Coordinates of C-alpha atoms and ligand atoms in Angstrom, one line a residue:
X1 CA 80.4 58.4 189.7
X2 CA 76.5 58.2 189.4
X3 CA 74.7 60.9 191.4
X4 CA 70.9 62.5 191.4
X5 CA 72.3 65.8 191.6
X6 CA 73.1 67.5 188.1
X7 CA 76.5 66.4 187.0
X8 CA 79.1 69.6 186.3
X9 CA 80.4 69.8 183.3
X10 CA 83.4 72.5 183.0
X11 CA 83.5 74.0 179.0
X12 CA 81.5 74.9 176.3
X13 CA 83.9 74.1 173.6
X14 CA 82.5 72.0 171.5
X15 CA 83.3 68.7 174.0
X16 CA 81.4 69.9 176.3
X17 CA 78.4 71.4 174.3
X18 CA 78.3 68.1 172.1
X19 CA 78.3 66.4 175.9
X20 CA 76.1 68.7 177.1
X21 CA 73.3 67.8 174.3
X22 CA 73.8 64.1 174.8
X23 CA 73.2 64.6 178.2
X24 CA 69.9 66.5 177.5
X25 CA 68.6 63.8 174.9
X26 CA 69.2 61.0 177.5
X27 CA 67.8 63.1 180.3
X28 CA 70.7 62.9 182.3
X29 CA 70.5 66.3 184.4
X30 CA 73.7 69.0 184.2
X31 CA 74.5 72.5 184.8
X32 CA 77.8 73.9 182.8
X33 CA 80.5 76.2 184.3
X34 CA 81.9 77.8 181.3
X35 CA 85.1 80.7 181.5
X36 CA 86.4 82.0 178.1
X37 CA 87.7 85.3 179.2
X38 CA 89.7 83.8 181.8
X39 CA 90.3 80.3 179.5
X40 CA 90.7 80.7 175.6
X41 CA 88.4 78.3 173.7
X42 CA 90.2 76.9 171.4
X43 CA 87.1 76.0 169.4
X44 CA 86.6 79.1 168.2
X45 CA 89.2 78.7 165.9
X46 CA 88.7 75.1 164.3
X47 CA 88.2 74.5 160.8
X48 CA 85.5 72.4 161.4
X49 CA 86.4 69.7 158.5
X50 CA 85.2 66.2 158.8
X51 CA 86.9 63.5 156.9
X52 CA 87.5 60.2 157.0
X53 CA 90.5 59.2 154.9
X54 CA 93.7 60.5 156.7
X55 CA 97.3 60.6 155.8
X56 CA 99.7 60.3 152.8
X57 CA 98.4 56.8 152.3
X58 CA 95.2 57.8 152.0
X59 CA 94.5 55.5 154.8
X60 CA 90.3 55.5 156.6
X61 CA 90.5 57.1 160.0
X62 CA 90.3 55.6 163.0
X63 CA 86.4 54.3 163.4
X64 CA 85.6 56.0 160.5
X65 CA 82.7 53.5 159.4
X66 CA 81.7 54.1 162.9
X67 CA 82.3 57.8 163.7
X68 CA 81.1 58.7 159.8
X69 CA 77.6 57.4 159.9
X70 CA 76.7 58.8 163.4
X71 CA 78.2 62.0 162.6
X72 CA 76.0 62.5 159.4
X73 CA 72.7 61.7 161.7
X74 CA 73.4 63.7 164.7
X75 CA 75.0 67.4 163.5
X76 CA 71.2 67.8 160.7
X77 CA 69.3 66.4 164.4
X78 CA 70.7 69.1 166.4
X79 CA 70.7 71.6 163.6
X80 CA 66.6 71.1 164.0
X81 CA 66.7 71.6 167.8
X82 CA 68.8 75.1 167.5
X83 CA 67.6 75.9 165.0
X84 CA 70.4 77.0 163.2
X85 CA 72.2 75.9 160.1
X86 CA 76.3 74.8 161.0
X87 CA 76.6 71.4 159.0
X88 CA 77.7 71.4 155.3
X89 CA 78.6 68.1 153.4
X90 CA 80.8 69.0 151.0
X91 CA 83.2 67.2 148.8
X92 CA 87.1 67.5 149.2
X93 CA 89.3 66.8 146.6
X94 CA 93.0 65.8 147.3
X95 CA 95.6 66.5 143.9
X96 CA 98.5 64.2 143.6
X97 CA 101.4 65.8 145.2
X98 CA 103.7 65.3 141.7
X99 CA 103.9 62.6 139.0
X100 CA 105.6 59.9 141.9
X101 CA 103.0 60.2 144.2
X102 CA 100.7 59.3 141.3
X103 CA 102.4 56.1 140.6
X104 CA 103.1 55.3 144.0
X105 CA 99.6 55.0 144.9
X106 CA 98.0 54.0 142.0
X107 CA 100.6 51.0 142.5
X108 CA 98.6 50.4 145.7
X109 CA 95.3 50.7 144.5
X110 CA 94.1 47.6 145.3
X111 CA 95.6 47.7 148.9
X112 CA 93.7 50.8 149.6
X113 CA 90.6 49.5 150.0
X114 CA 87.7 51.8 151.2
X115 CA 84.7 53.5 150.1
X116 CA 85.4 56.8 150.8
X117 CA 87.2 57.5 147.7
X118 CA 87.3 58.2 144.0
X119 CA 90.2 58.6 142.0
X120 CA 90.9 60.6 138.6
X121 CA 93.4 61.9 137.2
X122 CA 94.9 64.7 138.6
X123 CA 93.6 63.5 142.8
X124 CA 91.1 61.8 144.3
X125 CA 88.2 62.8 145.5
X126 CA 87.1 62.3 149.0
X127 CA 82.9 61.2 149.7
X128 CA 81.5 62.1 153.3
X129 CA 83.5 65.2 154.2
X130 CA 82.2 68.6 154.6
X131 CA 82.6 70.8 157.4
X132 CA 80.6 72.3 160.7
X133 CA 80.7 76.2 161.2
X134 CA 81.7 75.3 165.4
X135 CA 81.4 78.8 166.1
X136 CA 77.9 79.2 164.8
X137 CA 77.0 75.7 166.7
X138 CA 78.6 76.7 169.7
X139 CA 76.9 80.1 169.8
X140 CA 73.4 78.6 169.3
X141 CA 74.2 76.0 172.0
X142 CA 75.2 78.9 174.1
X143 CA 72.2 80.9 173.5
X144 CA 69.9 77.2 174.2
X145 CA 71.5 76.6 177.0
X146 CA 71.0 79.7 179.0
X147 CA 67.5 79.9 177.9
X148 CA 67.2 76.8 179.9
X149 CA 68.9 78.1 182.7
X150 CA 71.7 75.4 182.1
X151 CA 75.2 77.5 182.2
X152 CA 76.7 79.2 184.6
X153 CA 79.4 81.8 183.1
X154 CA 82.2 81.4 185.9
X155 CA 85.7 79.9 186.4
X156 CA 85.3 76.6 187.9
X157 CA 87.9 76.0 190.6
X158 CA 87.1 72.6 192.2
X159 CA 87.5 68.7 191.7
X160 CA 84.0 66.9 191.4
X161 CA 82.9 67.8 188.1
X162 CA 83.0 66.4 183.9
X163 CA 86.1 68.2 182.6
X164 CA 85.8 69.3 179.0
X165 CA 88.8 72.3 179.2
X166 CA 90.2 71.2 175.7
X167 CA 94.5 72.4 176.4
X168 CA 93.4 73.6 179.6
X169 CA 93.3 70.3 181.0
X170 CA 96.9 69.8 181.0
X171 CA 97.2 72.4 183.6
X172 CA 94.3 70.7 186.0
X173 CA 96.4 68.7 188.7
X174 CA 93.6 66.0 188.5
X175 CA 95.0 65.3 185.1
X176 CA 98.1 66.6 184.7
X177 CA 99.8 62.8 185.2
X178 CA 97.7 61.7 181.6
X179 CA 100.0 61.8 178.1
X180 CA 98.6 65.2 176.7
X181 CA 100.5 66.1 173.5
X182 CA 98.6 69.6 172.4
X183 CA 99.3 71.8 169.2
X184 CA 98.5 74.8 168.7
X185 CA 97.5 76.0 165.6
X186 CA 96.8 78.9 163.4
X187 CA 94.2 79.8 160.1
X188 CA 93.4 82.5 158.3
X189 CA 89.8 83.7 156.9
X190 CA 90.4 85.7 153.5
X191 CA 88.4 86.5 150.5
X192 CA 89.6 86.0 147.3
X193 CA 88.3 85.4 143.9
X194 CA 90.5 82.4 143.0
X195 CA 89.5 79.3 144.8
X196 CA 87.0 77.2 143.8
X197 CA 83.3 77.4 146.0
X198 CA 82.8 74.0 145.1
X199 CA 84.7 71.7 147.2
X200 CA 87.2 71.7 150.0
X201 CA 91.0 71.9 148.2
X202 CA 93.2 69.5 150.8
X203 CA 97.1 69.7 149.7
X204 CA 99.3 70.2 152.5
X205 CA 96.9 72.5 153.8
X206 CA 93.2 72.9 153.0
X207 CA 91.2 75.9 151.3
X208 CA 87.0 76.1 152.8
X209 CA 84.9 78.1 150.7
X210 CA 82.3 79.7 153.1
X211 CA 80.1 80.9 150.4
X212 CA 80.5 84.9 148.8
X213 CA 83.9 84.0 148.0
X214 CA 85.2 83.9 151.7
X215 CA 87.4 80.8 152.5
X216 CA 89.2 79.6 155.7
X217 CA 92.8 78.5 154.8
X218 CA 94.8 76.5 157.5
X219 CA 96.6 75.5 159.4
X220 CA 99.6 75.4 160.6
X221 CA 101.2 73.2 163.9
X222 CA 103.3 73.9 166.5
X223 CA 104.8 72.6 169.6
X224 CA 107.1 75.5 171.1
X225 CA 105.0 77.6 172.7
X226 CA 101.2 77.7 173.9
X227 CA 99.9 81.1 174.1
X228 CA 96.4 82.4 171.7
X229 CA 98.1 84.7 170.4
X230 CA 98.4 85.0 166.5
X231 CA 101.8 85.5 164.8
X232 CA 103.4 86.5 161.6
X233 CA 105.4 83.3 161.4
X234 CA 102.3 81.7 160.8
X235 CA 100.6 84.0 158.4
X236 CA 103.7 83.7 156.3
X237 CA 103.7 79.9 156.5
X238 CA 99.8 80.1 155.8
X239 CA 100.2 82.6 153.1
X240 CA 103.0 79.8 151.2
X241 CA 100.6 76.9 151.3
X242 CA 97.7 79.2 149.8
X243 CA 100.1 80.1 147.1
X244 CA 101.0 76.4 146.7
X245 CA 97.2 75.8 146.1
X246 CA 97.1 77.8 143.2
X247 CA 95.9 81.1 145.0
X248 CA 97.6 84.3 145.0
X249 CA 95.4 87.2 145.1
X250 CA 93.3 87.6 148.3
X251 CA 92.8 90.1 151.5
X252 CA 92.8 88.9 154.6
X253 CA 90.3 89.1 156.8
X254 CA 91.2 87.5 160.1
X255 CA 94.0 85.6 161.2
X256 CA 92.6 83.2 164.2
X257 CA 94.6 80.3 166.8
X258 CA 93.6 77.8 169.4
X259 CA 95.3 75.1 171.1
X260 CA 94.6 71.6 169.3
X261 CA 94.2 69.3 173.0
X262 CA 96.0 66.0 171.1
X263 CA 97.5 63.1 173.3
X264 CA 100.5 60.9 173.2
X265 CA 98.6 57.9 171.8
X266 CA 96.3 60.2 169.4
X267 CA 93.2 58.9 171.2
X268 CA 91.0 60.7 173.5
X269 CA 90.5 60.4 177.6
X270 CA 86.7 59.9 178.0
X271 CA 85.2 58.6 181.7
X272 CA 85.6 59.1 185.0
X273 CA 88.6 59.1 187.7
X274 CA 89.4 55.7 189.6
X275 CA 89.7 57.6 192.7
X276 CA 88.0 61.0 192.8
X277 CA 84.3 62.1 191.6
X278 CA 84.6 63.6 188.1
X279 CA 85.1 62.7 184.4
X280 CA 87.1 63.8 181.6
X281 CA 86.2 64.2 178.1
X282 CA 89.1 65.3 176.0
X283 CA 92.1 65.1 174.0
X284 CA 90.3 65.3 170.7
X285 CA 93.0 66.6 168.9
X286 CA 92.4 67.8 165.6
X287 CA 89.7 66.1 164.9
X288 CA 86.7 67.5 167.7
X289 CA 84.1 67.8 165.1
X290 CA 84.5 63.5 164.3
X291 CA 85.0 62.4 167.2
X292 CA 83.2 63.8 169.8
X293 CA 79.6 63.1 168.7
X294 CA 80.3 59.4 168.4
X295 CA 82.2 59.0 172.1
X296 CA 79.7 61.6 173.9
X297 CA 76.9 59.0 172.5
X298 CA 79.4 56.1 173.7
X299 CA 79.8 57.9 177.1
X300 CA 76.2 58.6 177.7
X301 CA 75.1 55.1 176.7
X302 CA 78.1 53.5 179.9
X303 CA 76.6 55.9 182.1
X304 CA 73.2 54.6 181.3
X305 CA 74.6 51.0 182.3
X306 CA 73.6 50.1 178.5
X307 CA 76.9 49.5 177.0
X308 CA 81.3 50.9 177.3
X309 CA 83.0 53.5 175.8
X310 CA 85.6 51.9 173.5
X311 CA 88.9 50.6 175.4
X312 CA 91.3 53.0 173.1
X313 CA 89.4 55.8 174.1
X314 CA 88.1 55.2 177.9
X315 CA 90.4 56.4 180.7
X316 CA 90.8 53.4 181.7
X317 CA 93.7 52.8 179.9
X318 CA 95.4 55.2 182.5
X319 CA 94.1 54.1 185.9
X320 CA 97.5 53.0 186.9
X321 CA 98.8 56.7 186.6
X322 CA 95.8 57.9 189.1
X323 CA 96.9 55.1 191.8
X324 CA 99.9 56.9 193.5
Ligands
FAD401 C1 93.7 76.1 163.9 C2 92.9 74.9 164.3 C3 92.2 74.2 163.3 C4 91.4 73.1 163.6 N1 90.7 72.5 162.6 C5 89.9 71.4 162.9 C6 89.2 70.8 161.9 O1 89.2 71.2 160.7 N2 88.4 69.7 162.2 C7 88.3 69.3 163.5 O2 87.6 68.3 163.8 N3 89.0 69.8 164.5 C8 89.8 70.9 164.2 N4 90.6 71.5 165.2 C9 90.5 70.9 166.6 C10 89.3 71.3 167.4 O3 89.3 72.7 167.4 C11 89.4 70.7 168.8 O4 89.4 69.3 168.7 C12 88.2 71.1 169.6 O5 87.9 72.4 169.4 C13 88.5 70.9 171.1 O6 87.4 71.3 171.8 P1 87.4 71.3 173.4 O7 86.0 71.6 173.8 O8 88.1 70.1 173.9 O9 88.3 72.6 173.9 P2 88.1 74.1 173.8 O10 87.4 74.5 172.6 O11 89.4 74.8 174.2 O12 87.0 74.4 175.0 C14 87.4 74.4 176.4 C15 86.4 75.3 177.1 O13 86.6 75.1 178.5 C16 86.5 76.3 179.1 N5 87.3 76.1 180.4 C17 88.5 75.5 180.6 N6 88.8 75.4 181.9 C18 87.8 76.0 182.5 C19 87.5 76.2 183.9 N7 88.3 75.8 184.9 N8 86.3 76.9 184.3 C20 85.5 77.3 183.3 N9 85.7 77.1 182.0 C21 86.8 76.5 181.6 C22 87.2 77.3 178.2 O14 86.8 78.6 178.4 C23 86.6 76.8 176.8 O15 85.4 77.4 176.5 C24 91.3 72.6 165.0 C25 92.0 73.3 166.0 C26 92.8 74.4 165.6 C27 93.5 75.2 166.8

């Protein structure tokens, strides 16, 4: 799908705006349809964490000596276009679980073998992580984008266009046939005076000091039902883990959700249809704010004829589900 006329990209979540601002850089032309009051943005309610060691195992993400080092060059260049401050490298600190877990991997030490990490006693600490304030980055994108006279705030019913609609996707019969998998999930913003301001705390749930003792606390998943709407299940369930994190005095300031738009394969669909004029550039699952810097990049380079998004993540992978 190459064309003169500006391409269409449906979303301003942050696949689309992080789209949206490769597109600009390469001077590829666009216009963006954006709709949140008749499609949640699931955005809005990320935690925004970065970080590349994953898992019980404390295994390296996917692409992480990839994603890590594009990441950390392209959020502090965009923060210099807008503008506006969103990116914060901060440390995160894991604590063993119990005295097991300890053993367990200190027994495997030697087989967990990346740079991301330094152990002490009571956890390991985790280098590279931090977190980006989305909203703040989306607003500022928002605001940048209309003073270029580059979004359109409007539904978008139609077929040729770049579809970023996070979990609304699912629901677009263009790509309804692909493996989605979403999960929604649920934070909380509180203040408190317990937490450290120091670090992100990551134990089966993570504590994100936001500066004057404000902190995000998340997040829970689910897979039963997919509305935006907050519920007291969750703040319970969030309310546990910041308990199990050592905190139990805090007020509550806001209790937030979105739609995580995960696939089958944990991999995202990036590129365009095999048989109908438009793109797709989702299923970034929980991790958005890693991911899609590094396979907007990738995207925008294969449109440029200079090189192909990776085979895990190009679409691609699904053609044969398109050719009915
Ligand atoms: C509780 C929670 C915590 C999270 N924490 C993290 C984290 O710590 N780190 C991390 O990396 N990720 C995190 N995520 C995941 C992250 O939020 C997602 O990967 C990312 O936000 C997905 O962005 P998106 O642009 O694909 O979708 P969305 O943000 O949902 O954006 C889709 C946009 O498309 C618009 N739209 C859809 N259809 C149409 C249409 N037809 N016409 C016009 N507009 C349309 C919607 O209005 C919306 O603005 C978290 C998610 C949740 C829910």
């Amino acid at each position: 799908m190459k064309s003169a006329n500006p391409f269409l990209i449906v979303g301003q979540g942050l696949a689309g705006t992080i789209l949206a601002h490769h597109f600009l850089e390469a001077g590829i032309p666009f216009i963006i349809w954006d709709s949140p009051i008749t499609h949640f943005n699931s955005s809005q309610a990320a935690g925004g964490i970065f970080n590349p060691v994953t898992g019980r195992k404390l295994e390296q993400t996917w692409l992480a000596d990839e994603l890590f080092p594009y990441l950390f060059d392209f959020y502090p260049r965009l923060e210099k276009t807008l503008a506006t401050r969103f990116f914060f490298p901060m440390p995160l600190f894991r604590p063993f679980a119990n005295e097991e877990m300890k053993n367990w991997l200190e027994e495997r030490k030697d087989q967990i073998h990346h740079d991301y990490l330094r152990w002490e006693e009571e956890g390991v600490w985790v280098e590279q992580a931090g977190w980006v304030d989305v909203a703040a980055l989306l607003q500022a994108s928002r605001n940048y984008f209309v003073s270029k006279d580059l979004l359109v705030e409007s539904e978008y019913i139609g077929n040729q266009a770049i579809f970023c609609e996070g979990f609304h996707g699912q629901q677009n019969p263009l790509w309804s046939c692909l493996p989605f998998l979403p999960a929604k999930g649920e934070l909380m913003e509180i203040s408190s005076m317990e937490p450290s301001e120091d670090y992100i705390l990551n134990k089966n749930g993570f504590i994100l000091p936001l500066g004057s003792r404000h902190f995000k606390v998340g997040a829970t998943y689910g897979w039963k039902e997919f509305t935006n709407e907050t519920t007291p299940e969750a703040l319970e369930e969030l309310s546990k883990k910041l308990s199990l994190m050592g905190c139990s005095s805090f007020e509550l300031i806001q209790q937030k959700t979105g739609i995580r738009p995960a696939t089958q394969d944990r991999r995202p669909f990036v590129g365009f249809h095999s048989q109908v004029k438009a793109g797709i550039f989702n299923g970034f699952g929980s991790k958005g704010v890693s991911l899609t810097p590094y396979f907007a990049k990738q995207w925008t380079d294969e449109i440029l004829v200079k090189s192909t998004v990776h085979p895990d993540a190009s679409i691609r992978r699904f053609y044969h589900l398109f050719s009915v």
